[in-house]
Amino acid sequence: MGKQEKIVSMFNDISGKYDIANRVLSMGIDKSWRNKACKLAFDFYGKNRIEKIADVACGTGDMIDFWLKIAKQNRIEVENIVGIDPSVGMMDVAKKKLPEVEFIEAGAANMPLESESTDIISISYGIRNVVQRQEAFYEFARVLKTNGLVVISEFTKNEKNSPIDYLTDFYMNKILPTLGGMITKNKEAYTYLPNSIDEFLTTDNLCKELKEAGLEPIYTKAFSMNISTLIIARKV
Ligand SMILES: C[S@@+](CC[C@H](N)C(=O)[O-])C[C@H]1O[C@@H](n2cnc3c(N)ncnc32)[C@H](O)[C@@H]1O
């Protein structure tokens, strides 16, 4: 099995326990990160009628839930929202929660969406898992309308230099794998999480890759002691 297949198979394996593990491990703060991502993206986009949002690496559908909720709160009409993920197990959980939403089995680098068809593409805590990352950014640029937005939420790599960074590091490397392993009975998946963050790019390098694909970063911000970073880029 190749690296990408192994990652997808790991998500299939933990899919039934993913939501509960997520709530416990993030202690609910991911809700505020998701809220901010959706709210800011709608503000930047500035339209009250949106034809299509594609949530890539949608997993169990959490981000789609937030898009719909925040759109409603802000009286924004979203005509179509689609979830895309190569893990059928994760999307089976999503389908139960969001029966009205369309889900498509596909990877980020090769999506069955028409060129220039989509207003907003989101990918939350997913880009780290995409092995063909640069290809995925080109694919996002193909699918987006001009001025369309890519909204990336991710645990990006931090240069460790403050005592707080060591504390979050301890949580991610020691507490999280143990707790995550207990909840899902798959410790490997929750050891993969901190390792994949360590191996991942810094925000600056991620922005460089986006630019390379024609996606111009317009907003970057790290939340909650730099644990989660939000990047919004616009297709130029
Ligand atoms: C940590 S989960 C995040 C799920 C959801 N976006 C959230 O915010 O809770 C990562 C997801 O990335 C998906 N994934 C893995 N490889 C992928 C790829 N090449 N393209 C798109 N999604 C991928 C996994 O199947 C998994 O559902």
mmCIF file of C-alpha atoms and ligand atoms in Angstrom:
data_model
loop_
_atom_site.group_PDB
_atom_site.id
_atom_site.type_symbol
_atom_site.label_atom_id
_atom_site.label_comp_id
_atom_site.label_asym_id
_atom_site.label_seq_id
_atom_site.Cartn_x
_atom_site.Cartn_y
_atom_site.Cartn_z
ATOM 1 C CA MET A 1 0.000 0.000 0.000
ATOM 2 C CA GLY A 2 1.319 3.452 -0.924
ATOM 3 C CA LYS A 3 1.506 6.346 1.537
ATOM 4 C CA GLN A 4 -1.773 7.935 0.355
ATOM 5 C CA GLU A 5 -3.668 4.622 0.482
ATOM 6 C CA LYS A 6 -2.386 3.983 4.018
ATOM 7 C CA ILE A 7 -3.634 7.392 5.166
ATOM 8 C CA VAL A 8 -7.096 6.825 3.680
ATOM 9 C CA SER A 9 -7.300 3.342 5.144
ATOM 10 C CA MET A 10 -6.410 4.759 8.575
ATOM 11 C CA PHE A 11 -9.306 7.235 8.318
ATOM 12 C CA ASN A 12 -11.654 4.444 7.226
ATOM 13 C CA ASP A 13 -10.553 2.531 10.302
ATOM 14 C CA ILE A 14 -11.234 5.307 12.839
ATOM 15 C CA SER A 15 -14.290 6.813 11.099
ATOM 16 C CA GLY A 16 -16.838 5.514 13.627
ATOM 17 C CA LYS A 17 -14.958 7.044 16.552
ATOM 18 C CA TYR A 18 -13.587 10.135 14.800
ATOM 19 C CA ASP A 19 -16.216 12.623 15.986
ATOM 20 C CA ILE A 20 -16.056 11.690 19.644
ATOM 21 C CA ALA A 21 -12.227 11.634 19.598
ATOM 22 C CA ASN A 22 -12.199 15.033 17.925
ATOM 23 C CA ARG A 23 -14.506 16.599 20.508
ATOM 24 C CA VAL A 24 -12.496 15.235 23.423
ATOM 25 C CA LEU A 25 -9.043 15.984 22.004
ATOM 26 C CA SER A 26 -9.790 19.502 20.852
ATOM 27 C CA MET A 27 -11.913 20.172 23.960
ATOM 28 C CA GLY A 28 -14.373 21.870 21.654
ATOM 29 C CA ILE A 29 -12.070 24.697 20.533
ATOM 30 C CA ASP A 30 -12.197 23.519 16.934
ATOM 31 C CA LYS A 31 -15.737 24.924 16.869
ATOM 32 C CA SER A 32 -14.428 28.464 17.290
ATOM 33 C CA TRP A 33 -11.776 27.873 14.579
ATOM 34 C CA ARG A 34 -14.422 26.615 12.149
ATOM 35 C CA ASN A 35 -16.752 29.488 12.981
ATOM 36 C CA LYS A 36 -14.059 32.060 12.278
ATOM 37 C CA ALA A 37 -13.001 30.384 9.030
ATOM 38 C CA CYS A 38 -16.550 30.437 7.615
ATOM 39 C CA LYS A 39 -17.380 33.924 8.875
ATOM 40 C CA LEU A 40 -14.187 35.498 7.520
ATOM 41 C CA ALA A 41 -14.488 33.733 4.174
ATOM 42 C CA PHE A 42 -18.044 34.998 3.696
ATOM 43 C CA ASP A 43 -16.878 38.507 4.656
ATOM 44 C CA PHE A 44 -14.016 38.393 2.145
ATOM 45 C CA TYR A 45 -16.219 36.979 -0.603
ATOM 46 C CA GLY A 46 -18.854 39.641 0.022
ATOM 47 C CA LYS A 47 -21.738 37.978 -1.847
ATOM 48 C CA ASN A 48 -25.070 36.988 -0.387
ATOM 49 C CA ARG A 49 -25.769 34.371 -3.021
ATOM 50 C CA ILE A 50 -23.222 31.596 -3.496
ATOM 51 C CA GLU A 51 -23.590 29.016 -6.227
ATOM 52 C CA LYS A 52 -21.234 26.322 -4.968
ATOM 53 C CA ILE A 53 -19.066 25.460 -1.986
ATOM 54 C CA ALA A 54 -16.870 22.338 -2.126
ATOM 55 C CA ASP A 55 -15.562 21.032 1.185
ATOM 56 C CA VAL A 56 -12.549 18.899 0.324
ATOM 57 C CA ALA A 57 -11.295 16.239 2.772
ATOM 58 C CA CYS A 58 -14.770 16.702 4.287
ATOM 59 C CA GLY A 59 -14.404 13.672 6.561
ATOM 60 C CA THR A 60 -17.474 13.353 8.789
ATOM 61 C CA GLY A 61 -18.890 16.640 7.530
ATOM 62 C CA ASP A 62 -18.143 19.036 10.400
ATOM 63 C CA MET A 63 -17.107 21.904 8.169
ATOM 64 C CA ILE A 64 -20.189 21.563 5.963
ATOM 65 C CA ASP A 65 -22.298 21.875 9.089
ATOM 66 C CA PHE A 66 -20.558 25.159 9.886
ATOM 67 C CA TRP A 67 -20.855 26.537 6.327
ATOM 68 C CA LEU A 68 -24.603 25.936 6.414
ATOM 69 C CA LYS A 69 -25.015 27.339 9.920
ATOM 70 C CA ILE A 70 -22.951 30.496 9.377
ATOM 71 C CA ALA A 71 -24.581 31.102 5.978
ATOM 72 C CA LYS A 72 -28.006 30.964 7.622
ATOM 73 C CA GLN A 73 -26.930 33.307 10.430
ATOM 74 C CA ASN A 74 -25.680 35.824 7.858
ATOM 75 C CA ARG A 75 -28.604 35.379 5.449
ATOM 76 C CA ILE A 76 -26.318 34.060 2.732
ATOM 77 C CA GLU A 77 -27.951 31.718 0.248
ATOM 78 C CA VAL A 78 -25.804 28.701 -0.634
ATOM 79 C CA GLU A 79 -27.314 26.935 -3.641
ATOM 80 C CA ASN A 80 -25.109 23.876 -3.578
ATOM 81 C CA ILE A 81 -22.588 22.396 -1.146
ATOM 82 C CA VAL A 82 -20.661 19.245 -1.827
ATOM 83 C CA GLY A 83 -18.370 17.115 0.352
ATOM 84 C CA ILE A 84 -15.376 15.376 -1.215
ATOM 85 C CA ASP A 85 -13.153 12.760 0.432
ATOM 86 C CA PRO A 86 -11.407 9.537 -0.611
ATOM 87 C CA SER A 87 -12.525 7.841 2.630
ATOM 88 C CA VAL A 88 -15.929 6.214 2.191
ATOM 89 C CA GLY A 89 -16.010 5.352 5.902
ATOM 90 C CA MET A 90 -15.681 9.003 6.945
ATOM 91 C CA MET A 91 -18.326 10.081 4.409
ATOM 92 C CA ASP A 92 -20.756 7.378 5.580
ATOM 93 C CA VAL A 93 -20.767 9.130 8.966
ATOM 94 C CA ALA A 94 -21.217 12.503 7.229
ATOM 95 C CA LYS A 95 -24.146 11.243 5.118
ATOM 96 C CA LYS A 96 -26.054 10.190 8.237
ATOM 97 C CA LYS A 97 -25.640 13.665 9.752
ATOM 98 C CA LEU A 98 -26.292 15.596 6.525
ATOM 99 C CA PRO A 99 -28.642 13.537 4.343
ATOM 100 C CA GLU A 100 -29.420 16.508 2.061
ATOM 101 C CA VAL A 101 -25.752 17.045 1.074
ATOM 102 C CA GLU A 102 -24.030 15.397 -1.906
ATOM 103 C CA PHE A 103 -20.813 13.504 -1.133
ATOM 104 C CA ILE A 104 -18.259 12.421 -3.720
ATOM 105 C CA GLU A 105 -15.477 9.869 -3.278
ATOM 106 C CA ALA A 106 -12.343 11.564 -4.650
ATOM 107 C CA GLY A 107 -8.941 12.887 -3.671
ATOM 108 C CA ALA A 108 -8.083 16.593 -3.639
ATOM 109 C CA ALA A 109 -5.735 16.328 -6.626
ATOM 110 C CA ASN A 110 -8.374 14.946 -8.968
ATOM 111 C CA MET A 111 -11.911 16.128 -8.333
ATOM 112 C CA PRO A 112 -14.855 15.443 -10.613
ATOM 113 C CA LEU A 113 -15.928 19.105 -10.569
ATOM 114 C CA GLU A 114 -16.241 21.364 -13.576
ATOM 115 C CA SER A 115 -13.605 24.033 -14.213
ATOM 116 C CA GLU A 116 -14.474 27.499 -12.874
ATOM 117 C CA SER A 117 -17.626 26.133 -11.223
ATOM 118 C CA THR A 118 -17.017 26.771 -7.550
ATOM 119 C CA ASP A 119 -17.071 29.903 -5.376
ATOM 120 C CA ILE A 120 -15.396 28.544 -2.253
ATOM 121 C CA ILE A 121 -13.238 25.474 -1.611
ATOM 122 C CA SER A 122 -12.544 24.620 2.007
ATOM 123 C CA ILE A 123 -10.138 22.056 3.373
ATOM 124 C CA SER A 124 -9.990 21.728 7.143
ATOM 125 C CA TYR A 125 -7.336 19.646 8.832
ATOM 126 C CA GLY A 126 -7.083 17.796 5.536
ATOM 127 C CA ILE A 127 -4.304 19.268 3.383
ATOM 128 C CA ARG A 128 -1.672 17.587 5.591
ATOM 129 C CA ASN A 129 -3.034 14.254 4.399
ATOM 130 C CA VAL A 130 -2.870 15.039 0.706
ATOM 131 C CA VAL A 131 0.306 13.485 -0.668
ATOM 132 C CA GLN A 132 -0.050 15.230 -4.063
ATOM 133 C CA ARG A 133 -0.404 18.641 -2.409
ATOM 134 C CA GLN A 134 0.900 20.891 -5.179
ATOM 135 C CA GLU A 135 -1.277 19.044 -7.727
ATOM 136 C CA ALA A 136 -4.230 19.629 -5.401
ATOM 137 C CA PHE A 137 -3.556 23.384 -5.361
ATOM 138 C CA TYR A 138 -3.539 23.431 -9.174
ATOM 139 C CA GLU A 139 -6.767 21.441 -9.078
ATOM 140 C CA PHE A 140 -8.345 23.979 -6.686
ATOM 141 C CA ALA A 141 -7.337 26.780 -9.069
ATOM 142 C CA ARG A 142 -8.911 24.910 -11.992
ATOM 143 C CA VAL A 143 -12.220 24.327 -10.206
ATOM 144 C CA LEU A 144 -12.570 27.800 -8.658
ATOM 145 C CA LYS A 145 -14.201 30.745 -10.374
ATOM 146 C CA THR A 146 -11.963 33.809 -10.773
ATOM 147 C CA ASN A 147 -11.889 35.564 -7.385
ATOM 148 C CA GLY A 148 -13.081 32.335 -5.744
ATOM 149 C CA LEU A 149 -11.618 31.492 -2.345
ATOM 150 C CA VAL A 150 -9.659 28.608 -0.876
ATOM 151 C CA VAL A 151 -10.114 28.356 2.886
ATOM 152 C CA ILE A 152 -7.491 26.213 4.586
ATOM 153 C CA SER A 153 -7.556 25.404 8.285
ATOM 154 C CA GLU A 154 -4.579 23.393 9.389
ATOM 155 C CA PHE A 155 -2.199 22.561 12.201
ATOM 156 C CA THR A 156 0.871 24.069 10.603
ATOM 157 C CA LYS A 157 4.396 23.517 11.779
ATOM 158 C CA ASN A 158 5.630 25.971 14.386
ATOM 159 C CA GLU A 159 9.145 27.002 15.175
ATOM 160 C CA LYS A 160 9.277 26.073 18.847
ATOM 161 C CA ASN A 161 10.584 28.958 20.866
ATOM 162 C CA SER A 162 8.279 29.798 23.757
ATOM 163 C CA PRO A 163 7.403 27.737 26.870
ATOM 164 C CA ILE A 164 3.820 27.561 25.576
ATOM 165 C CA ASP A 165 5.066 25.920 22.369
ATOM 166 C CA TYR A 166 6.676 23.206 24.505
ATOM 167 C CA LEU A 167 3.414 22.749 26.386
ATOM 168 C CA THR A 168 1.349 22.325 23.213
ATOM 169 C CA ASP A 169 4.084 20.047 21.902
ATOM 170 C CA PHE A 170 3.796 17.867 25.013
ATOM 171 C CA TYR A 171 0.023 17.690 24.580
ATOM 172 C CA MET A 172 0.263 16.802 20.888
ATOM 173 C CA ASN A 173 3.068 14.244 21.253
ATOM 174 C CA LYS A 174 2.245 12.583 24.552
ATOM 175 C CA ILE A 175 -1.310 13.193 25.749
ATOM 176 C CA LEU A 176 -3.116 13.219 22.411
ATOM 177 C CA PRO A 177 -1.798 9.862 21.089
ATOM 178 C CA THR A 178 -2.640 8.160 24.391
ATOM 179 C CA LEU A 179 -6.144 9.620 24.687
ATOM 180 C CA GLY A 180 -6.876 9.324 20.953
ATOM 181 C CA GLY A 181 -5.603 5.741 21.013
ATOM 182 C CA MET A 182 -7.856 4.897 23.969
ATOM 183 C CA ILE A 183 -10.966 6.365 22.352
ATOM 184 C CA THR A 184 -10.480 4.931 18.850
ATOM 185 C CA LYS A 185 -8.431 1.822 19.741
ATOM 186 C CA ASN A 186 -6.027 3.024 17.043
ATOM 187 C CA LYS A 187 -2.995 4.632 18.663
ATOM 188 C CA GLU A 188 -1.144 4.651 15.370
ATOM 189 C CA ALA A 189 -3.649 7.129 13.907
ATOM 190 C CA TYR A 190 -3.115 9.510 16.798
ATOM 191 C CA THR A 191 0.665 9.157 16.635
ATOM 192 C CA TYR A 192 0.426 9.934 12.928
ATOM 193 C CA LEU A 193 -1.290 13.248 13.777
ATOM 194 C CA PRO A 194 1.617 14.975 15.628
ATOM 195 C CA ASN A 195 4.173 13.359 13.302
ATOM 196 C CA SER A 196 2.371 14.625 10.222
ATOM 197 C CA ILE A 197 2.251 18.126 11.730
ATOM 198 C CA ASP A 198 5.995 18.017 12.405
ATOM 199 C CA GLU A 199 6.646 16.893 8.864
ATOM 200 C CA PHE A 200 4.311 19.529 7.446
ATOM 201 C CA LEU A 201 5.132 22.923 5.994
ATOM 202 C CA THR A 202 5.263 26.228 7.797
ATOM 203 C CA THR A 203 2.549 28.737 6.921
ATOM 204 C CA ASP A 204 5.027 30.697 4.781
ATOM 205 C CA ASN A 205 5.936 27.703 2.677
ATOM 206 C CA LEU A 206 2.314 26.710 2.286
ATOM 207 C CA CYS A 207 1.574 30.235 1.029
ATOM 208 C CA LYS A 208 4.405 29.906 -1.499
ATOM 209 C CA GLU A 209 2.868 26.713 -2.888
ATOM 210 C CA LEU A 210 -0.541 28.365 -3.137
ATOM 211 C CA LYS A 211 0.918 31.334 -5.039
ATOM 212 C CA GLU A 212 2.677 28.956 -7.389
ATOM 213 C CA ALA A 213 -0.744 27.560 -8.356
ATOM 214 C CA GLY A 214 -2.277 31.022 -8.872
ATOM 215 C CA LEU A 215 -3.946 31.224 -5.471
ATOM 216 C CA GLU A 216 -2.991 34.485 -3.776
ATOM 217 C CA PRO A 217 -3.069 34.372 0.054
ATOM 218 C CA ILE A 218 -5.139 37.302 1.359
ATOM 219 C CA TYR A 219 -5.405 36.365 5.032
ATOM 220 C CA THR A 220 -3.371 34.209 7.415
ATOM 221 C CA LYS A 221 -3.830 33.950 11.152
ATOM 222 C CA ALA A 222 -2.833 31.466 13.841
ATOM 223 C CA PHE A 223 -5.356 30.827 16.611
ATOM 224 C CA SER A 224 -5.198 29.433 20.135
ATOM 225 C CA MET A 225 -1.470 29.528 20.950
ATOM 226 C CA ASN A 226 -0.636 28.971 17.264
ATOM 227 C CA ILE A 227 -2.236 25.545 17.223
ATOM 228 C CA SER A 228 -4.561 26.135 14.287
ATOM 229 C CA THR A 229 -3.811 28.334 11.304
ATOM 230 C CA LEU A 230 -6.316 29.777 8.892
ATOM 231 C CA ILE A 231 -5.232 30.703 5.376
ATOM 232 C CA ILE A 232 -7.591 32.279 2.893
ATOM 233 C CA ALA A 233 -6.363 32.588 -0.690
ATOM 234 C CA ARG A 234 -8.039 34.071 -3.738
ATOM 235 C CA LYS A 235 -7.835 32.738 -7.266
ATOM 236 C CA VAL A 236 -6.348 35.538 -9.314
HETATM 237 C C1 LIG B 1 -8.453 14.988 9.993
HETATM 238 S S1 LIG B 1 -9.694 14.580 8.809
HETATM 239 C C2 LIG B 1 -10.539 16.122 8.646
HETATM 240 C C3 LIG B 1 -11.982 15.982 8.356
HETATM 241 C C4 LIG B 1 -12.817 17.248 8.315
HETATM 242 N N1 LIG B 1 -12.409 18.154 7.253
HETATM 243 C C5 LIG B 1 -12.779 17.985 9.630
HETATM 244 O O1 LIG B 1 -12.506 19.171 9.632
HETATM 245 O O2 LIG B 1 -13.093 17.356 10.659
HETATM 246 C C6 LIG B 1 -8.758 14.452 7.338
HETATM 247 C C7 LIG B 1 -9.524 13.926 6.131
HETATM 248 O O3 LIG B 1 -8.653 14.015 4.974
HETATM 249 C C8 LIG B 1 -9.036 12.972 4.112
HETATM 250 N N2 LIG B 1 -8.008 12.766 3.080
HETATM 251 C C9 LIG B 1 -6.924 11.964 3.105
HETATM 252 N N3 LIG B 1 -6.261 12.022 1.950
HETATM 253 C C10 LIG B 1 -6.933 12.887 1.154
HETATM 254 C C11 LIG B 1 -6.749 13.360 -0.185
HETATM 255 N N4 LIG B 1 -5.732 12.968 -0.932
HETATM 256 N N5 LIG B 1 -7.657 14.238 -0.678
HETATM 257 C C12 LIG B 1 -8.691 14.655 0.063
HETATM 258 N N6 LIG B 1 -8.917 14.240 1.326
HETATM 259 C C13 LIG B 1 -8.050 13.373 1.865
HETATM 260 C C14 LIG B 1 -9.226 11.805 5.062
HETATM 261 O O4 LIG B 1 -9.936 10.733 4.460
HETATM 262 C C15 LIG B 1 -9.954 12.480 6.221
HETATM 263 O O5 LIG B 1 -11.351 12.365 6.097
#
